[in-house]
mmCIF file of C-alpha atoms in Angstrom:
data_model
loop_
_atom_site.group_PDB
_atom_site.id
_atom_site.type_symbol
_atom_site.label_atom_id
_atom_site.label_comp_id
_atom_site.label_asym_id
_atom_site.label_seq_id
_atom_site.Cartn_x
_atom_site.Cartn_y
_atom_site.Cartn_z
ATOM 1 C CA MET A 782 -12.239 -14.537 29.063
ATOM 2 C CA ASP A 783 -13.030 -17.018 27.125
ATOM 3 C CA ARG A 784 -10.880 -20.230 26.210
ATOM 4 C CA ASP A 785 -10.387 -19.273 23.017
ATOM 5 C CA MET A 786 -8.822 -16.743 24.465
ATOM 6 C CA GLN A 787 -6.609 -18.076 27.002
ATOM 7 C CA SER A 788 -5.619 -20.600 25.279
ATOM 8 C CA LEU A 789 -3.881 -17.901 22.363
ATOM 9 C CA ILE A 790 -2.105 -16.054 25.383
ATOM 10 C CA ASP A 791 -0.791 -19.724 26.814
ATOM 11 C CA LEU A 792 0.559 -20.058 22.882
ATOM 12 C CA ALA A 793 2.170 -16.596 23.261
ATOM 13 C CA ARG A 794 3.849 -17.227 26.048
ATOM 14 C CA GLU A 795 5.198 -20.719 25.121
ATOM 15 C CA GLY A 796 6.987 -19.377 22.571
ATOM 16 C CA THR A 797 8.948 -21.359 19.773
ATOM 17 C CA ALA A 798 8.622 -21.106 15.855
ATOM 18 C CA ARG A 799 5.676 -23.536 15.941
ATOM 19 C CA SER A 800 3.630 -21.943 18.226
ATOM 20 C CA ARG A 801 4.255 -18.753 16.163
ATOM 21 C CA ALA A 802 2.838 -20.541 13.143
ATOM 22 C CA VAL A 803 -0.535 -21.771 15.537
ATOM 23 C CA LEU A 804 -0.581 -17.971 16.512
ATOM 24 C CA ALA A 805 -0.193 -15.918 13.430
ATOM 25 C CA ASP A 806 -3.439 -18.531 11.759
ATOM 26 C CA ASN A 807 -5.730 -18.595 14.620
ATOM 27 C CA ILE A 808 -5.548 -15.259 15.833
ATOM 28 C CA LEU A 809 -6.853 -13.184 12.596
ATOM 29 C CA ASP A 810 -9.907 -15.307 13.652
ATOM 30 C CA PHE A 811 -10.568 -12.608 16.197
ATOM 31 C CA PHE A 812 -9.827 -9.786 13.766
ATOM 32 C CA ILE A 813 -12.177 -10.878 11.129
ATOM 33 C CA ALA A 814 -14.706 -12.277 12.909
ATOM 34 C CA PRO A 815 -18.256 -10.348 13.438
ATOM 35 C CA GLU A 816 -18.447 -7.070 15.548
ATOM 36 C CA GLY A 817 -18.800 -7.867 19.063
ATOM 37 C CA ARG A 818 -16.674 -11.260 19.563
ATOM 38 C CA LEU A 819 -14.332 -9.242 20.903
ATOM 39 C CA ASN A 820 -14.709 -7.063 24.462
ATOM 40 C CA ASP A 821 -12.113 -3.904 24.302
ATOM 41 C CA GLN A 822 -10.268 -5.031 27.280
ATOM 42 C CA GLU A 823 -10.357 -8.614 25.238
ATOM 43 C CA ARG A 824 -9.329 -6.470 22.145
ATOM 44 C CA ALA A 825 -6.680 -4.441 23.737
ATOM 45 C CA ILE A 826 -4.503 -8.002 24.747
ATOM 46 C CA MET A 827 -4.913 -9.449 20.941
ATOM 47 C CA ASP A 828 -3.169 -6.152 20.011
ATOM 48 C CA ASP A 829 -0.406 -6.759 22.558
ATOM 49 C CA ILE A 830 -0.001 -9.851 21.209
ATOM 50 C CA LEU A 831 -0.050 -9.304 17.453
ATOM 51 C CA THR A 832 2.346 -6.423 17.532
ATOM 52 C CA ASN A 833 4.429 -8.300 20.212
ATOM 53 C CA LEU A 834 4.734 -11.435 18.481
ATOM 54 C CA VAL A 835 4.719 -10.483 14.678
ATOM 55 C CA HIS A 836 8.569 -9.267 15.259
ATOM 56 C CA GLN A 837 9.529 -12.959 15.591
ATOM 57 C CA MET A 838 7.260 -14.117 12.896
ATOM 58 C CA GLU A 839 9.684 -15.970 10.073
ATOM 59 C CA LEU A 840 9.325 -14.364 7.187
ATOM 60 C CA SER A 841 6.634 -16.430 5.625
ATOM 61 C CA LEU A 842 4.858 -15.697 8.442
ATOM 62 C CA ARG A 843 4.693 -12.721 7.979
ATOM 63 C CA ARG A 844 3.143 -12.876 4.560
ATOM 64 C CA ALA A 845 0.232 -14.815 5.374
ATOM 65 C CA LEU A 846 -0.563 -12.443 8.152
ATOM 66 C CA SER A 847 -0.001 -9.623 5.514
ATOM 67 C CA GLU A 848 -2.065 -11.038 2.780
ATOM 68 C CA LYS A 849 -5.244 -11.896 5.993
ATOM 69 C CA LEU A 850 -4.706 -8.288 7.249
ATOM 70 C CA ALA A 851 -5.180 -5.971 4.321
ATOM 71 C CA ASP A 852 -8.668 -7.200 3.973
ATOM 72 C CA THR A 853 -9.963 -5.953 7.398
ATOM 73 C CA ARG A 854 -10.842 -2.198 9.184
ATOM 74 C CA SER A 855 -10.104 -4.332 11.995
ATOM 75 C CA ALA A 856 -7.231 -4.743 12.156
ATOM 76 C CA PRO A 857 -4.330 -3.225 14.773
ATOM 77 C CA PRO A 858 -3.144 0.044 13.419
ATOM 78 C CA SER A 859 0.719 -0.758 14.441
ATOM 79 C CA LEU A 860 1.023 -3.967 13.422
ATOM 80 C CA ILE A 861 -0.325 -2.170 9.845
ATOM 81 C CA THR A 862 1.978 0.605 9.627
ATOM 82 C CA PHE A 863 4.942 -1.418 10.192
ATOM 83 C CA LEU A 864 4.240 -4.362 7.684
ATOM 84 C CA ALA A 865 4.046 -1.505 5.124
ATOM 85 C CA GLN A 866 7.344 -0.445 6.031
ATOM 86 C CA ASP A 867 8.727 -4.484 5.924
ATOM 87 C CA ASP A 868 10.820 -6.147 2.962
ATOM 88 C CA VAL A 869 8.585 -5.418 0.112
ATOM 89 C CA SER A 870 7.267 -9.336 0.173
ATOM 90 C CA VAL A 871 5.586 -8.418 3.033
ATOM 91 C CA ALA A 872 4.724 -4.918 2.498
ATOM 92 C CA ARG A 873 3.133 -5.877 -0.581
ATOM 93 C CA PRO A 874 -1.083 -6.750 -0.306
ATOM 94 C CA ILE A 875 -1.048 -3.607 3.428
ATOM 95 C CA LEU A 876 -0.002 -1.614 0.058
ATOM 96 C CA LEU A 877 -2.055 -2.148 -2.801
ATOM 97 C CA LYS A 878 -5.295 -2.997 -0.454
ATOM 98 C CA SER A 879 -5.342 -1.798 3.108
ATOM 99 C CA ARG A 880 -7.904 1.179 3.758
ATOM 100 C CA LEU A 881 -5.952 1.817 7.551
ATOM 101 C CA LEU A 882 -2.808 3.103 5.988
ATOM 102 C CA ARG A 883 -3.236 7.076 6.175
ATOM 103 C CA ASP A 884 -1.567 9.758 3.277
ATOM 104 C CA GLU A 885 1.096 9.968 6.104
ATOM 105 C CA GLN A 886 1.736 6.504 6.217
ATOM 106 C CA LEU A 887 1.878 6.215 3.009
ATOM 107 C CA ILE A 888 4.610 9.598 2.192
ATOM 108 C CA GLU A 889 6.760 8.100 4.637
ATOM 109 C CA VAL A 890 7.070 4.893 2.478
ATOM 110 C CA ILE A 891 7.909 6.959 -0.686
ATOM 111 C CA LYS A 892 10.648 8.405 1.326
ATOM 112 C CA HIS A 893 12.544 5.922 2.879
ATOM 113 C CA ARG A 894 11.520 2.603 2.029
ATOM 114 C CA THR A 895 12.298 0.925 -2.223
ATOM 115 C CA LYS A 896 11.761 1.469 -5.871
ATOM 116 C CA GLU A 897 9.516 -1.802 -5.246
ATOM 117 C CA HIS A 898 6.913 -0.559 -1.975
ATOM 118 C CA GLN A 899 7.192 3.150 -4.460
ATOM 119 C CA LEU A 900 5.868 0.552 -6.875
ATOM 120 C CA CYS A 901 2.904 -1.213 -5.025
ATOM 121 C CA ILE A 902 1.481 2.324 -3.887
ATOM 122 C CA ALA A 903 1.703 3.973 -7.021
ATOM 123 C CA MET A 904 -1.272 0.996 -8.256
ATOM 124 C CA ARG A 905 -2.909 1.398 -5.303
ATOM 125 C CA ARG A 906 -6.523 2.280 -5.622
ATOM 126 C CA ASN A 907 -7.684 5.709 -5.456
ATOM 127 C CA ILE A 908 -4.417 7.682 -4.628
ATOM 128 C CA SER A 909 -4.453 11.695 -3.437
ATOM 129 C CA GLU A 910 -2.729 13.837 -4.812
ATOM 130 C CA LEU A 911 -0.129 14.205 -1.399
ATOM 131 C CA VAL A 912 1.040 10.044 -2.621
ATOM 132 C CA SER A 913 1.006 10.823 -5.767
ATOM 133 C CA SER A 914 2.907 14.529 -5.651
ATOM 134 C CA SER A 915 5.240 12.235 -2.906
ATOM 135 C CA LEU A 916 5.475 9.763 -5.973
ATOM 136 C CA ILE A 917 6.667 11.786 -8.389
ATOM 137 C CA SER A 918 9.158 13.476 -6.422
ATOM 138 C CA HIS A 919 10.659 10.740 -4.747
ATOM 139 C CA GLY A 920 10.189 7.750 -7.379
ATOM 140 C CA ASP A 921 12.020 6.959 -10.923
ATOM 141 C CA GLU A 922 10.376 6.974 -14.464
ATOM 142 C CA ASP A 923 9.160 3.606 -13.565
ATOM 143 C CA VAL A 924 7.601 4.912 -10.681
ATOM 144 C CA ILE A 925 5.866 7.736 -12.333
ATOM 145 C CA GLU A 926 4.744 5.515 -15.353
ATOM 146 C CA SER A 927 3.159 3.300 -12.836
ATOM 147 C CA LEU A 928 1.250 5.858 -11.461
ATOM 148 C CA LEU A 929 0.219 7.698 -14.903
ATOM 149 C CA GLN A 930 -1.436 4.218 -15.592
ATOM 150 C CA ASN A 931 -3.376 4.177 -12.819
ATOM 151 C CA ASP A 932 -6.368 5.779 -13.498
ATOM 152 C CA SER A 933 -8.022 5.870 -10.586
ATOM 153 C CA ALA A 934 -5.176 7.943 -8.782
ATOM 154 C CA ALA A 935 -5.941 11.530 -7.982
ATOM 155 C CA ILE A 936 -2.891 13.938 -9.912
ATOM 156 C CA SER A 937 -2.693 17.782 -8.928
ATOM 157 C CA GLN A 938 -2.650 19.813 -12.004
ATOM 158 C CA ASP A 939 0.647 21.266 -11.796
ATOM 159 C CA ALA A 940 2.101 17.797 -11.548
ATOM 160 C CA MET A 941 0.233 17.136 -14.813
ATOM 161 C CA ALA A 942 1.985 20.199 -15.976
ATOM 162 C CA TYR A 943 5.734 18.863 -14.733
ATOM 163 C CA LEU A 944 5.426 15.031 -16.163
ATOM 164 C CA VAL A 945 3.762 17.038 -19.513
ATOM 165 C CA ALA A 946 7.068 18.397 -19.463
ATOM 166 C CA GLU A 947 8.828 15.651 -18.686
ATOM 167 C CA SER A 948 7.436 13.107 -21.426
ATOM 168 C CA ARG A 949 10.034 15.328 -23.610
ATOM 169 C CA GLN A 950 12.960 13.974 -21.846
ATOM 170 C CA PHE A 951 10.519 10.142 -21.183
ATOM 171 C CA SER A 952 9.422 9.941 -23.676
ATOM 172 C CA GLN A 953 6.831 5.866 -22.298
ATOM 173 C CA PHE A 954 5.483 9.184 -20.140
ATOM 174 C CA GLN A 955 3.680 10.246 -23.092
ATOM 175 C CA GLU A 956 0.744 7.449 -23.947
ATOM 176 C CA PRO A 957 0.636 6.340 -20.208
ATOM 177 C CA LEU A 958 -0.865 10.782 -20.039
ATOM 178 C CA LEU A 959 -2.355 10.890 -23.670
ATOM 179 C CA ALA A 960 -4.759 8.599 -22.505
ATOM 180 C CA ARG A 961 -5.464 9.375 -18.419
ATOM 181 C CA GLY A 962 -9.214 11.407 -18.841
ATOM 182 C CA ASP A 963 -8.035 14.755 -16.377
ATOM 183 C CA LEU A 964 -5.142 15.605 -18.587
ATOM 184 C CA PRO A 965 -6.883 19.601 -19.521
ATOM 185 C CA ALA A 966 -7.406 19.195 -23.455
ATOM 186 C CA SER A 967 -4.873 22.078 -23.361
ATOM 187 C CA LEU A 968 -1.784 19.998 -22.239
ATOM 188 C CA ALA A 969 -2.628 17.779 -24.384
ATOM 189 C CA HIS A 970 -2.372 20.113 -27.145
ATOM 190 C CA ARG A 971 1.799 20.769 -26.142
ATOM 191 C CA MET A 972 2.526 17.305 -26.082
ATOM 192 C CA PHE A 973 1.157 17.120 -30.018
ATOM 193 C CA TRP A 974 5.035 18.967 -30.833
ATOM 194 C CA TRP A 975 6.743 16.248 -29.555
ATOM 195 C CA VAL A 976 4.717 13.098 -29.253
ATOM 196 C CA SER A 977 4.698 10.418 -32.737
ATOM 197 C CA ALA A 978 2.626 10.522 -35.825
ATOM 198 C CA ALA A 979 0.484 7.482 -34.110
ATOM 199 C CA LEU A 980 0.285 9.659 -30.794
ATOM 200 C CA ARG A 981 -0.721 12.823 -32.143
ATOM 201 C CA ASN A 982 -3.600 10.840 -33.196
ATOM 202 C CA LYS A 983 -4.874 10.884 -29.853
ATOM 203 C CA ILE A 984 -4.891 14.081 -29.073
#
């Protein structure tokens, strides 16, 4: 084990707020660095340090950690899952950008965390039909409107038909529905009878 690794382990043992800040700032280099900097044993050690450390971190440090890990594919999956469930100020970058989150993890966040978490997921690029359906089932009108405005989100035909029917009651769904390239013409034609004159011109 090289001296850099040993110094980080020593910092982890120190257990002070200062040492946690230094650790948070430096430990990420090992995950963001080019492949091969860590061998398997060292990566396992660093996974353990990070996963244990994050539970003791101040909110500001968890925010910084989340920002730095959101774009990397080499972070410990358990850490990404923890950050996704954290306060929304911490979770936001992970929910918006991390490719390490699977559908089932996103759905757990949708079901058990806050509206703000749901809004982040609704804005995430390329979410699946399963995730979209969960947002529709568990989110309020603001969440659904945000989902409809996300043109990269996959929405099933059944869900789309449901939202078209709901748009009669919730007018904020109408414009983003009609702006979607995946809205079938048959569903758009149904909306003709209850949308405004300005929106009828888009049908």
